[in-house]
Coordinates of C-alpha atoms in Angstrom, one line a residue:
M860 CA 106.5 73.3 70.8
A861 CA 110.1 72.3 70.6
P862 CA 111.4 69.1 72.2
S863 CA 112.7 71.0 75.2
V864 CA 109.1 71.9 76.3
S865 CA 108.0 70.4 79.5
P866 CA 105.5 67.5 79.6
T867 CA 103.0 69.7 81.3
I868 CA 103.0 72.1 78.3
A869 CA 103.0 69.3 75.8
A870 CA 100.0 67.8 77.5
R871 CA 98.0 71.0 76.7
R872 CA 98.9 71.1 73.0
D873 CA 95.3 71.3 71.9
Q874 CA 94.7 74.4 73.9
M875 CA 98.0 75.9 72.7
F876 CA 97.4 75.3 69.0
P877 CA 93.6 75.0 68.6
I878 CA 92.1 74.5 65.1
L879 CA 89.2 77.0 64.7
T880 CA 85.9 75.9 63.0
D881 CA 84.4 77.6 60.0
A882 CA 81.9 79.2 62.5
D883 CA 84.7 80.6 64.6
I884 CA 86.5 82.0 61.6
E885 CA 83.3 83.8 60.4
R886 CA 83.0 85.4 63.8
M887 CA 86.6 86.6 63.6
R888 CA 86.5 88.0 60.0
R889 CA 85.1 91.4 61.1
F890 CA 88.0 92.0 63.3
G891 CA 90.6 91.8 60.6
E892 CA 91.5 92.2 57.0
A893 CA 92.1 89.5 54.3
T894 CA 95.8 89.2 53.3
A895 CA 97.7 86.9 51.0
Y896 CA 101.4 85.7 51.3
A897 CA 103.5 84.1 48.6
A898 CA 105.5 81.0 49.3
G899 CA 108.9 82.0 51.0
D900 CA 107.5 85.3 52.4
H901 CA 108.7 86.1 55.9
I902 CA 105.4 87.0 57.5
V903 CA 106.9 87.7 61.0
T904 CA 110.5 88.2 62.0
A905 CA 111.7 87.9 65.5
G906 CA 112.6 91.3 67.0
T907 CA 110.1 93.2 64.8
V908 CA 106.5 94.0 65.4
S909 CA 104.2 91.5 63.8
P910 CA 101.1 92.9 61.8
G911 CA 98.9 91.2 64.4
L912 CA 97.2 87.8 65.0
I913 CA 97.3 85.9 61.7
L914 CA 94.4 83.6 61.2
I915 CA 95.3 81.0 58.4
L916 CA 92.5 80.2 55.9
S917 CA 94.6 78.1 53.6
G918 CA 98.3 77.3 53.2
K919 CA 101.1 76.4 55.5
V920 CA 103.3 78.5 57.8
D921 CA 106.4 77.4 59.7
I922 CA 107.1 78.9 63.1
T923 CA 110.7 78.9 64.3
Q924 CA 112.8 80.5 67.0
S925 CA 116.4 81.7 66.8
G926 CA 118.9 79.1 68.0
G927 CA 121.9 81.4 67.9
L928 CA 124.5 82.1 65.2
G929 CA 121.8 82.3 62.5
R930 CA 120.3 78.9 63.3
R931 CA 116.5 78.6 63.5
E932 CA 114.9 75.9 65.5
P933 CA 111.4 74.7 64.5
I934 CA 108.6 75.0 66.8
I935 CA 105.4 74.0 64.8
S936 CA 103.8 74.3 61.4
Y937 CA 100.3 75.8 61.1
G938 CA 97.7 75.1 58.6
A939 CA 94.1 76.2 57.8
G940 CA 92.2 77.0 61.0
N941 CA 95.3 77.8 63.0
F942 CA 96.4 81.3 64.1
V943 CA 99.9 82.7 64.4
G944 CA 100.6 84.8 67.5
E945 CA 101.4 84.9 71.2
L946 CA 101.2 87.4 74.0
A947 CA 103.4 89.9 72.1
Q948 CA 100.6 90.4 69.6
L949 CA 98.2 91.4 72.4
S950 CA 100.2 94.5 73.1
N951 CA 101.9 95.2 69.8
R952 CA 105.3 94.3 71.1
P953 CA 108.1 92.8 68.9
S954 CA 107.7 89.2 68.0
L955 CA 109.8 86.5 69.8
V956 CA 109.5 84.0 66.9
N957 CA 109.7 83.9 63.1
A958 CA 106.8 82.9 60.8
E959 CA 107.5 82.0 57.2
A960 CA 105.0 80.9 54.5
V961 CA 106.2 77.6 53.0
E962 CA 103.4 77.6 50.5
P963 CA 100.9 80.3 49.3
V964 CA 98.8 81.4 52.3
E965 CA 95.4 83.1 52.5
A966 CA 94.9 84.7 56.0
I967 CA 93.0 87.3 58.0
V968 CA 95.2 89.7 59.9
I969 CA 93.8 91.1 63.2
P970 CA 95.9 94.0 64.6
S971 CA 96.4 94.4 68.3
Q972 CA 93.7 96.8 69.0
R973 CA 91.1 94.7 67.2
L974 CA 92.4 91.6 68.8
R975 CA 91.6 93.3 72.2
D976 CA 88.1 94.1 70.8
L977 CA 87.6 90.5 69.9
M978 CA 88.5 89.4 73.5
V979 CA 85.8 91.6 74.8
Q980 CA 83.1 91.3 72.3
E981 CA 83.5 87.5 71.6
A982 CA 83.9 86.2 75.2
N983 CA 83.9 82.5 74.6
L984 CA 86.1 82.6 71.4
G985 CA 88.3 85.4 73.0
E986 CA 88.9 83.1 76.1
R987 CA 90.2 80.3 73.8
V988 CA 92.5 82.7 72.0
M989 CA 93.8 84.3 75.2
R990 CA 94.5 80.8 76.7
A991 CA 96.5 79.9 73.6
L992 CA 98.5 83.1 73.7
I993 CA 99.4 82.7 77.4
L994 CA 100.4 79.0 77.0
R995 CA 102.4 79.8 74.0
R996 CA 104.4 82.3 76.0
V997 CA 104.8 79.8 78.8
G998 CA 106.1 77.3 76.3
L999 CA 108.7 79.8 75.0
L1000 CA 109.8 80.6 78.5
E1001 CA 110.3 76.9 79.2
S1002 CA 112.1 76.2 75.9
G1003 CA 114.8 78.8 76.8
A1004 CA 115.7 79.2 73.1
S1005 CA 114.1 82.6 72.2
G1006 CA 114.3 86.2 73.1
P1007 CA 117.5 88.1 74.1
V1008 CA 120.8 86.2 74.8
V1009 CA 122.8 87.2 77.9
I1010 CA 126.4 86.1 77.7
G1011 CA 128.8 86.3 80.6
P1012 CA 130.3 84.3 83.5
P1013 CA 127.7 82.5 85.6
G1014 CA 127.3 84.0 89.0
N1015 CA 128.3 87.5 87.7
G1016 CA 126.3 90.2 89.4
D1017 CA 125.3 91.9 86.2
V1018 CA 124.3 88.6 84.5
L1019 CA 122.0 87.9 87.5
R1020 CA 120.6 91.3 87.4
L1021 CA 119.8 91.1 83.7
Q1022 CA 118.3 87.6 84.1
A1023 CA 116.2 88.7 87.0
F1024 CA 114.8 91.7 85.1
L1025 CA 113.9 89.6 82.0
R1026 CA 112.4 86.8 84.2
R1027 CA 110.3 89.3 86.2
S1028 CA 109.2 91.0 82.9
G1029 CA 107.9 87.6 81.6
L1030 CA 110.3 87.6 78.7
P1031 CA 111.9 84.5 77.3
H1032 CA 115.7 84.7 77.2
R1033 CA 118.9 82.5 77.3
A1034 CA 122.0 83.0 79.5
L1035 CA 125.1 81.5 78.1
D1036 CA 128.3 80.8 80.0
S1037 CA 131.1 82.8 78.3
D1038 CA 133.7 80.5 79.7
T1039 CA 132.4 77.1 78.6
D1040 CA 129.5 77.5 76.0
P1041 CA 130.9 77.2 72.4
C1042 CA 128.2 79.5 71.0
A1043 CA 129.0 82.1 73.6
K1044 CA 132.6 81.9 72.8
T1045 CA 131.9 82.3 69.1
L1046 CA 129.8 85.4 69.6
V1047 CA 132.4 87.0 71.9
E1048 CA 135.0 86.4 69.3
R1049 CA 132.8 87.6 66.5
F1050 CA 132.0 90.8 68.1
H1051 CA 135.6 91.4 69.5
V1052 CA 134.3 91.7 73.0
D1053 CA 136.9 92.2 75.8
P1054 CA 136.1 89.8 78.6
H1055 CA 136.3 92.7 81.1
H1056 CA 133.2 94.2 79.2
L1057 CA 131.0 91.2 79.8
P1058 CA 128.2 90.6 80.0
I1059 CA 126.8 91.4 76.6
V1060 CA 123.3 91.0 75.4
L1061 CA 122.3 90.1 71.8
C1062 CA 118.7 91.3 71.3
P1063 CA 116.3 89.5 68.8
N1064 CA 116.6 92.4 66.4
G1065 CA 120.4 91.8 66.2
K1066 CA 121.6 94.7 68.3
L1067 CA 124.5 94.0 70.7
M1068 CA 124.5 95.7 74.0
H1069 CA 127.4 95.9 76.5
N1070 CA 126.2 95.4 80.1
P1071 CA 123.0 97.5 79.6
G1072 CA 120.8 99.0 82.2
E1073 CA 117.2 97.7 82.6
T1074 CA 115.7 100.6 80.8
E1075 CA 118.1 100.4 78.0
L1076 CA 117.6 96.7 77.6
A1077 CA 113.7 97.2 77.8
R1078 CA 113.8 99.6 74.8
C1079 CA 116.0 97.2 72.8
V1080 CA 113.6 94.3 73.2
G1081 CA 110.5 96.4 72.7
L1082 CA 109.1 96.3 76.3
L1083 CA 109.4 100.0 76.6
R1084 CA 108.2 102.3 73.9
P1085 CA 108.0 106.1 73.4
I1086 CA 105.0 107.8 75.1
D1087 CA 102.5 109.8 73.0
A1088 CA 103.1 113.3 74.3
D1089 CA 99.8 114.5 72.8
K1090 CA 97.6 112.0 74.6
I1091 CA 95.8 112.8 77.8
Y1092 CA 94.9 109.7 79.9
D1093 CA 91.9 109.6 82.2
V1094 CA 94.2 108.0 84.9
A1095 CA 98.0 107.5 85.3
I1096 CA 98.8 104.8 87.8
V1097 CA 102.3 104.8 89.3
G1098 CA 103.2 101.3 90.4
A1099 CA 102.5 97.9 88.9
G1100 CA 102.1 95.8 92.0
P1101 CA 98.8 94.1 93.0
A1102 CA 97.1 97.4 93.9
G1103 CA 98.3 99.2 90.7
L1104 CA 97.4 96.3 88.4
A1105 CA 94.0 95.8 90.0
A1106 CA 93.2 99.5 89.5
A1107 CA 94.4 99.3 85.9
V1108 CA 92.2 96.2 85.2
Y1109 CA 89.0 97.7 86.7
A1110 CA 89.6 101.3 85.3
A1111 CA 90.3 100.0 81.7
S1112 CA 87.4 97.5 81.8
E1113 CA 85.1 100.4 82.7
G1114 CA 86.2 102.6 79.8
L1115 CA 88.9 104.8 81.5
S1116 CA 92.0 105.3 79.3
T1117 CA 94.7 104.1 81.6
I1118 CA 98.6 104.1 81.7
V1119 CA 100.7 102.2 84.2
L1120 CA 104.3 103.2 85.1
D1121 CA 106.8 101.1 87.2
C1122 CA 110.5 101.8 87.7
R1123 CA 111.3 98.0 88.0
A1124 CA 108.9 95.3 86.7
F1125 CA 105.3 94.3 87.1
G1126 CA 104.3 92.5 90.3
G1127 CA 105.8 94.5 93.1
Q1128 CA 106.8 92.7 96.2
A1129 CA 104.1 90.0 95.6
G1130 CA 106.0 89.0 92.5
A1131 CA 108.8 87.8 94.7
S1132 CA 106.6 85.4 96.8
A1133 CA 107.7 81.8 96.2
R1134 CA 104.1 80.7 96.9
I1135 CA 100.9 82.5 98.1
E1136 CA 98.6 80.1 99.9
N1137 CA 96.1 82.3 101.6
Y1138 CA 94.9 84.4 98.6
L1139 CA 91.1 83.7 98.0
G1140 CA 90.3 81.3 95.3
F1141 CA 93.7 79.5 95.1
P1142 CA 93.4 76.6 97.6
T1143 CA 96.5 74.9 96.3
G1144 CA 98.5 78.1 96.3
I1145 CA 100.0 80.1 93.5
T1146 CA 103.5 81.7 93.0
G1147 CA 103.5 85.4 93.2
M1148 CA 105.0 85.7 89.8
A1149 CA 102.2 83.6 88.2
L1150 CA 99.5 85.6 90.0
M1151 CA 101.0 89.0 89.0
A1152 CA 101.6 87.8 85.4
R1153 CA 97.9 87.0 85.1
A1154 CA 97.0 90.4 86.2
Y1155 CA 99.5 92.0 83.9
N1156 CA 98.1 90.1 80.9
Q1157 CA 94.6 90.9 82.0
A1158 CA 95.2 94.6 82.1
Q1159 CA 96.7 94.4 78.6
K1160 CA 93.6 92.6 77.4
F1161 CA 91.5 95.7 78.3
G1162 CA 94.0 98.1 76.5
V1163 CA 96.1 99.3 79.5
E1164 CA 99.4 100.9 78.2
M1165 CA 102.3 99.7 80.2
V1166 CA 105.4 101.7 80.5
I1167 CA 107.9 99.5 82.4
P1168 CA 110.5 100.2 83.5
D1169 CA 110.3 103.9 83.7
E1170 CA 110.4 106.0 86.8
A1171 CA 108.1 108.8 87.9
K1172 CA 110.2 111.7 89.1
L1173 CA 107.8 114.5 89.7
L1174 CA 104.1 115.1 89.9
D1175 CA 103.0 118.6 88.7
D1176 CA 100.0 120.5 87.5
A1177 CA 99.3 120.6 83.8
G1178 CA 97.2 122.5 81.3
D1179 CA 95.7 121.8 77.9
G1180 CA 92.9 119.7 79.3
A1181 CA 95.1 117.6 81.6
R1182 CA 95.0 118.2 85.3
Y1183 CA 98.4 116.6 86.1
Q1184 CA 101.6 115.7 84.4
L1185 CA 104.2 113.1 85.5
A1186 CA 107.9 113.8 84.7
L1187 CA 109.7 110.5 84.0
G1188 CA 113.3 109.5 84.3
D1189 CA 114.1 109.6 80.6
G1190 CA 112.8 113.1 80.0
E1191 CA 109.3 112.0 78.8
T1192 CA 106.1 113.3 80.2
V1193 CA 102.7 111.6 80.9
R1194 CA 99.6 113.8 81.1
A1195 CA 96.4 112.7 82.9
R1196 CA 93.2 113.8 84.4
A1197 CA 93.8 111.8 87.6
V1198 CA 96.7 110.1 89.2
V1199 CA 96.8 106.9 91.4
I1200 CA 99.9 106.4 93.6
A1201 CA 100.6 102.7 94.0
S1202 CA 104.3 102.8 94.2
G1203 CA 104.5 100.4 97.1
A1204 CA 107.6 99.9 99.1
R1205 CA 111.3 99.3 98.6
Y1206 CA 113.3 96.6 100.4
R1207 CA 115.0 97.3 103.6
R1208 CA 118.8 96.7 103.7
L1209 CA 120.9 95.6 106.6
D1210 CA 123.0 98.2 108.4
I1211 CA 126.3 96.5 107.4
A1212 CA 129.0 98.6 106.1
N1213 CA 130.1 96.3 103.3
L1214 CA 126.7 95.0 102.3
A1215 CA 126.7 96.6 98.8
Q1216 CA 129.8 94.8 98.0
F1217 CA 127.9 91.5 97.9
E1218 CA 124.5 92.6 96.6
G1219 CA 123.7 91.1 93.2
T1220 CA 126.0 88.1 93.6
S1221 CA 125.7 86.8 97.2
V1222 CA 123.1 88.9 98.9
H1223 CA 119.6 88.5 97.5
Y1224 CA 116.3 90.1 97.9
W1225 CA 114.4 87.5 95.9
A1226 CA 114.2 83.7 96.1
S1227 CA 113.6 82.7 92.5
P1228 CA 114.7 79.6 90.4
I1229 CA 117.8 81.8 89.3
E1230 CA 119.0 82.2 93.0
A1231 CA 118.1 78.6 93.8
R1232 CA 120.3 77.3 91.0
L1233 CA 123.2 79.3 92.4
C1234 CA 122.8 77.8 95.9
Q1235 CA 122.0 74.3 94.9
D1236 CA 123.3 71.8 97.5
Q1237 CA 124.7 74.6 99.7
E1238 CA 123.8 76.1 103.1
V1239 CA 122.1 79.5 102.9
A1240 CA 121.0 82.0 105.5
L1241 CA 117.8 84.0 105.4
V1242 CA 116.8 87.0 107.5
G1243 CA 113.2 87.8 108.3
A1244 CA 110.1 86.7 110.1
G1245 CA 107.2 87.8 107.9
N1246 CA 105.2 85.7 105.4
S1247 CA 107.5 86.6 102.5
A1248 CA 110.5 85.3 104.5
G1249 CA 108.6 82.1 105.5
Q1250 CA 107.6 81.4 101.8
A1251 CA 111.1 82.0 100.7
A1252 CA 112.5 79.7 103.4
V1253 CA 110.2 76.8 102.5
Y1254 CA 110.9 77.2 98.8
L1255 CA 114.7 77.3 99.3
A1256 CA 114.6 74.3 101.6
S1257 CA 113.4 72.3 98.7
Q1258 CA 116.4 73.4 96.6
V1259 CA 119.4 73.7 99.0
R1260 CA 121.0 71.6 101.6
K1261 CA 120.1 73.7 104.6
V1262 CA 118.4 77.0 105.4
T1263 CA 119.3 78.9 108.5
L1264 CA 116.5 81.5 109.2
L1265 CA 117.6 84.4 111.4
A1266 CA 114.8 86.4 113.3
R1267 CA 115.3 89.3 115.7
R1268 CA 112.2 88.5 117.6
D1269 CA 111.9 85.7 120.1
S1270 CA 109.2 83.9 118.0
L1271 CA 107.8 83.8 114.5
D1272 CA 104.2 83.6 115.7
A1273 CA 103.6 87.3 116.0
T1274 CA 104.6 88.2 112.4
M1275 CA 104.1 85.0 110.3
S1276 CA 101.0 83.1 109.3
R1277 CA 100.4 80.0 111.3
Y1278 CA 100.4 77.7 108.4
L1279 CA 103.9 78.9 107.4
V1280 CA 105.2 78.5 111.0
E1281 CA 104.0 74.9 111.1
R1282 CA 105.4 74.2 107.6
I1283 CA 108.9 75.6 108.6
K1284 CA 108.8 73.5 111.8
A1285 CA 108.1 70.4 109.6
Q1286 CA 111.1 71.0 107.4
P1287 CA 114.1 69.0 108.6
N1288 CA 116.6 71.3 106.8
I1289 CA 115.3 74.6 108.1
E1290 CA 117.0 75.8 111.4
V1291 CA 115.3 78.8 113.0
L1292 CA 117.5 81.1 115.2
T1293 CA 115.4 83.7 117.1
E1294 CA 116.7 86.7 118.8
T1295 CA 119.5 86.7 116.2
E1296 CA 120.9 89.3 114.0
V1297 CA 123.6 89.5 111.2
A1298 CA 126.8 90.9 112.7
A1299 CA 129.3 90.9 109.8
L1300 CA 129.9 89.7 106.2
E1301 CA 133.2 88.4 104.9
G1302 CA 134.3 87.7 101.4
S1303 CA 136.3 89.0 98.4
E1304 CA 135.8 90.2 94.9
G1305 CA 132.0 90.6 95.5
N1306 CA 131.6 86.9 96.7
L1307 CA 130.4 86.2 100.3
E1308 CA 132.5 83.6 102.0
R1309 CA 131.6 83.8 105.7
L1310 CA 128.6 85.0 107.7
H1311 CA 128.7 86.2 111.3
W1312 CA 125.5 86.4 113.3
R1313 CA 125.0 87.4 117.0
N1314 CA 122.5 86.3 119.6
R1315 CA 120.8 89.5 120.9
A1316 CA 120.1 88.0 124.4
T1317 CA 123.6 86.5 125.1
G1318 CA 125.9 88.5 122.8
E1319 CA 127.3 85.2 121.6
E1320 CA 128.7 85.4 118.0
T1321 CA 128.7 82.5 115.4
M1322 CA 130.6 82.3 112.2
R1323 CA 129.5 80.0 109.4
A1324 CA 130.8 79.4 105.9
I1325 CA 127.9 80.6 104.0
R1326 CA 128.0 82.1 100.4
H1327 CA 124.4 83.2 100.0
L1328 CA 122.3 85.5 102.2
F1329 CA 118.6 86.3 101.6
L1330 CA 117.1 89.4 103.1
F1331 CA 113.3 89.6 103.7
I1332 CA 113.3 92.3 106.5
G1333 CA 110.4 94.4 105.4
A1334 CA 110.2 97.5 103.3
D1335 CA 109.9 101.3 103.5
P1336 CA 107.3 103.3 101.5
N1337 CA 108.6 104.2 98.0
T1338 CA 107.7 107.9 98.2
D1339 CA 111.0 109.7 97.8
W1340 CA 109.8 110.9 94.5
L1341 CA 106.9 112.7 96.1
A1342 CA 109.1 115.0 98.2
N1343 CA 108.4 118.1 96.2
C1344 CA 104.9 117.2 94.9
N1345 CA 102.6 118.7 97.6
V1346 CA 101.2 115.3 98.6
A1347 CA 101.0 114.9 102.4
L1348 CA 103.0 112.1 104.0
D1349 CA 103.1 110.9 107.5
A1350 CA 106.2 110.7 109.7
K1351 CA 107.3 107.3 108.2
G1352 CA 106.8 108.5 104.6
F1353 CA 103.5 106.8 103.8
V1354 CA 100.9 108.8 101.8
R1355 CA 98.2 110.3 103.9
T1356 CA 94.6 110.1 102.6
G1357 CA 91.0 110.8 103.5
P1358 CA 89.0 113.5 105.1
D1359 CA 91.5 113.9 108.0
T1360 CA 94.0 115.0 105.5
T1361 CA 91.7 117.3 103.4
P1362 CA 88.0 117.8 104.4
G1363 CA 85.7 116.4 101.8
H1364 CA 88.1 113.9 100.4
G1365 CA 87.3 110.2 100.2
L1366 CA 89.2 107.4 102.0
M1367 CA 91.9 107.0 99.3
E1368 CA 92.2 110.6 98.0
T1369 CA 95.3 112.4 99.0
S1370 CA 95.8 116.1 100.0
R1371 CA 95.8 116.9 96.3
S1372 CA 92.3 116.6 94.6
G1373 CA 92.3 114.0 91.9
V1374 CA 95.4 112.2 93.2
F1375 CA 94.7 108.9 95.0
A1376 CA 96.9 106.5 96.9
I1377 CA 96.3 102.7 97.3
G1378 CA 98.2 99.7 98.6
D1379 CA 101.2 99.4 100.8
V1380 CA 102.2 103.1 100.1
R1381 CA 99.0 104.4 101.8
C1382 CA 99.1 105.3 105.4
G1383 CA 96.9 102.8 107.3
S1384 CA 96.5 100.2 104.6
T1385 CA 96.6 96.5 105.3
K1386 CA 99.8 95.0 104.0
R1387 CA 98.3 92.0 102.3
V1388 CA 97.9 91.1 98.6
A1389 CA 94.2 90.7 98.9
A1390 CA 93.9 94.2 100.6
A1391 CA 95.9 95.8 97.9
V1392 CA 93.8 94.3 95.1
G1393 CA 90.7 95.4 97.0
E1394 CA 91.9 99.1 97.2
G1395 CA 92.8 98.9 93.5
A1396 CA 89.2 98.0 92.7
Q1397 CA 87.8 100.4 95.2
V1398 CA 89.7 103.4 93.9
V1399 CA 88.1 103.1 90.4
A1400 CA 84.7 104.2 91.9
A1401 CA 86.4 107.2 93.4
L1402 CA 88.1 108.0 90.1
H1403 CA 84.6 107.9 88.3
A1404 CA 83.2 110.2 90.8
Y1405 CA 86.0 112.7 90.6
L1406 CA 86.0 112.8 86.8
A1407 CA 82.3 113.2 86.8
R1408 CA 82.5 116.2 89.3
N1409 CA 85.0 117.8 87.0
G1410 CA 83.0 117.1 83.8
E1411 CA 85.5 114.7 82.3
P1412 CA 84.0 112.1 80.0
A1413 CA 85.8 108.8 80.5
G1414 CA 87.9 107.4 77.7
R1415 CA 88.2 110.6 75.8
P1416 CA 91.5 110.8 73.7

């Protein structure tokens, strides 16, 4: 990779860029077609869809990434036995890098569909290829020199919003300071951008966007593609958190044609966890984003179609062989024989009149490296007493001068895992204030300057010069979109399931036959990542049983 790649990635070079043996190449031939390129041919251009994974038989290919203003930065040169590609090729997304033949090349091109077949049919070889694709994406993420370029003032709410979306989508990108970066200034001048119209985003395909929404940006970079209106899926899954991704992996691996929708990004609330240490099989812990990214890639390996970000608006009956149809936010429609509701929960907000004024710049619902950089060497406040709050507090404590944790209860013990309570006590720069709530926010131009909190027992108020506030105060079920869908909800808005709702229905089937609910959105579920994954796996058996009862063969186009 480029010199900016971390030593960790550099240490795994042999796994990132394996040289396949003649025997490996022979096993891969049946999945692709022989192709020749002349010296100077642009085999792959960043921002366009690659023909697939390109296995080099002879010749030399240079891989570069865009360095801004037309510059191309070298990454690596490939020769015989190497293959060109990273995770974008697994799902037929636009390439993040350029590939140019520097001498005549003989190759085998394996398109995305056949690449997924290789992963399944040639397990050992597929494992090596998959590991290389993942590590190459990690290398691009750490190099910070490929993908879309976000240009604007640092700390600007929209700059942070766009960065957060790209980070959560696992897409490499750069953020350039429009005030100080020479490249950013040149681009602003070249495109005659008024400073009041910042931020701008320069997509890999050359398109310039003025402060785009997440959906608009996703379409520009190829994350979001048009939906095939003629296709009927076996199952449509609404929500790409742990439950939805688990259901997708198990459904697709068992032959069900599967589509997943999410209005934000994959990972759900679990993706915001700074470190999960009580998930089975990870004794040293894992970040929520890393765990969810693995699940996301795993689902794509089995051919799951991802439609993110796109919002389900209405669940309705359908004809023409489909039992249900989902109306989406952009006017498209998904048709499916069964539906799984895994839409999770949305973050609760403080009941403070001017809260919205500071959201996106000073009030945060995530504790990622982006927010940590904004708060470096400062004092921050964090509200919450659950595991997510504890994980965030510990992470922030390693990045900032001090964390003041505010909790409404008189103790953390009732709502937070013991290991986190002990870890917080052990951090010298975390102060825990129990029976305490936020009373007021003060600031100007969207920037928080002072925070007031109140002791609930004594009524005493404290004011502190704090510029960043983190909120981890729980969540409410994300079921507003089901209001007119004839799906029974409980008094708190969670989806009701099981025979108590409709006689004869299984544990996870809703009041509508063929519509299931799993994870945090389901009434009575256990609000843990492991429980959500378990329900995602469990619902697939119910899907098979439902489709069999209705005479629907799995995987039919």
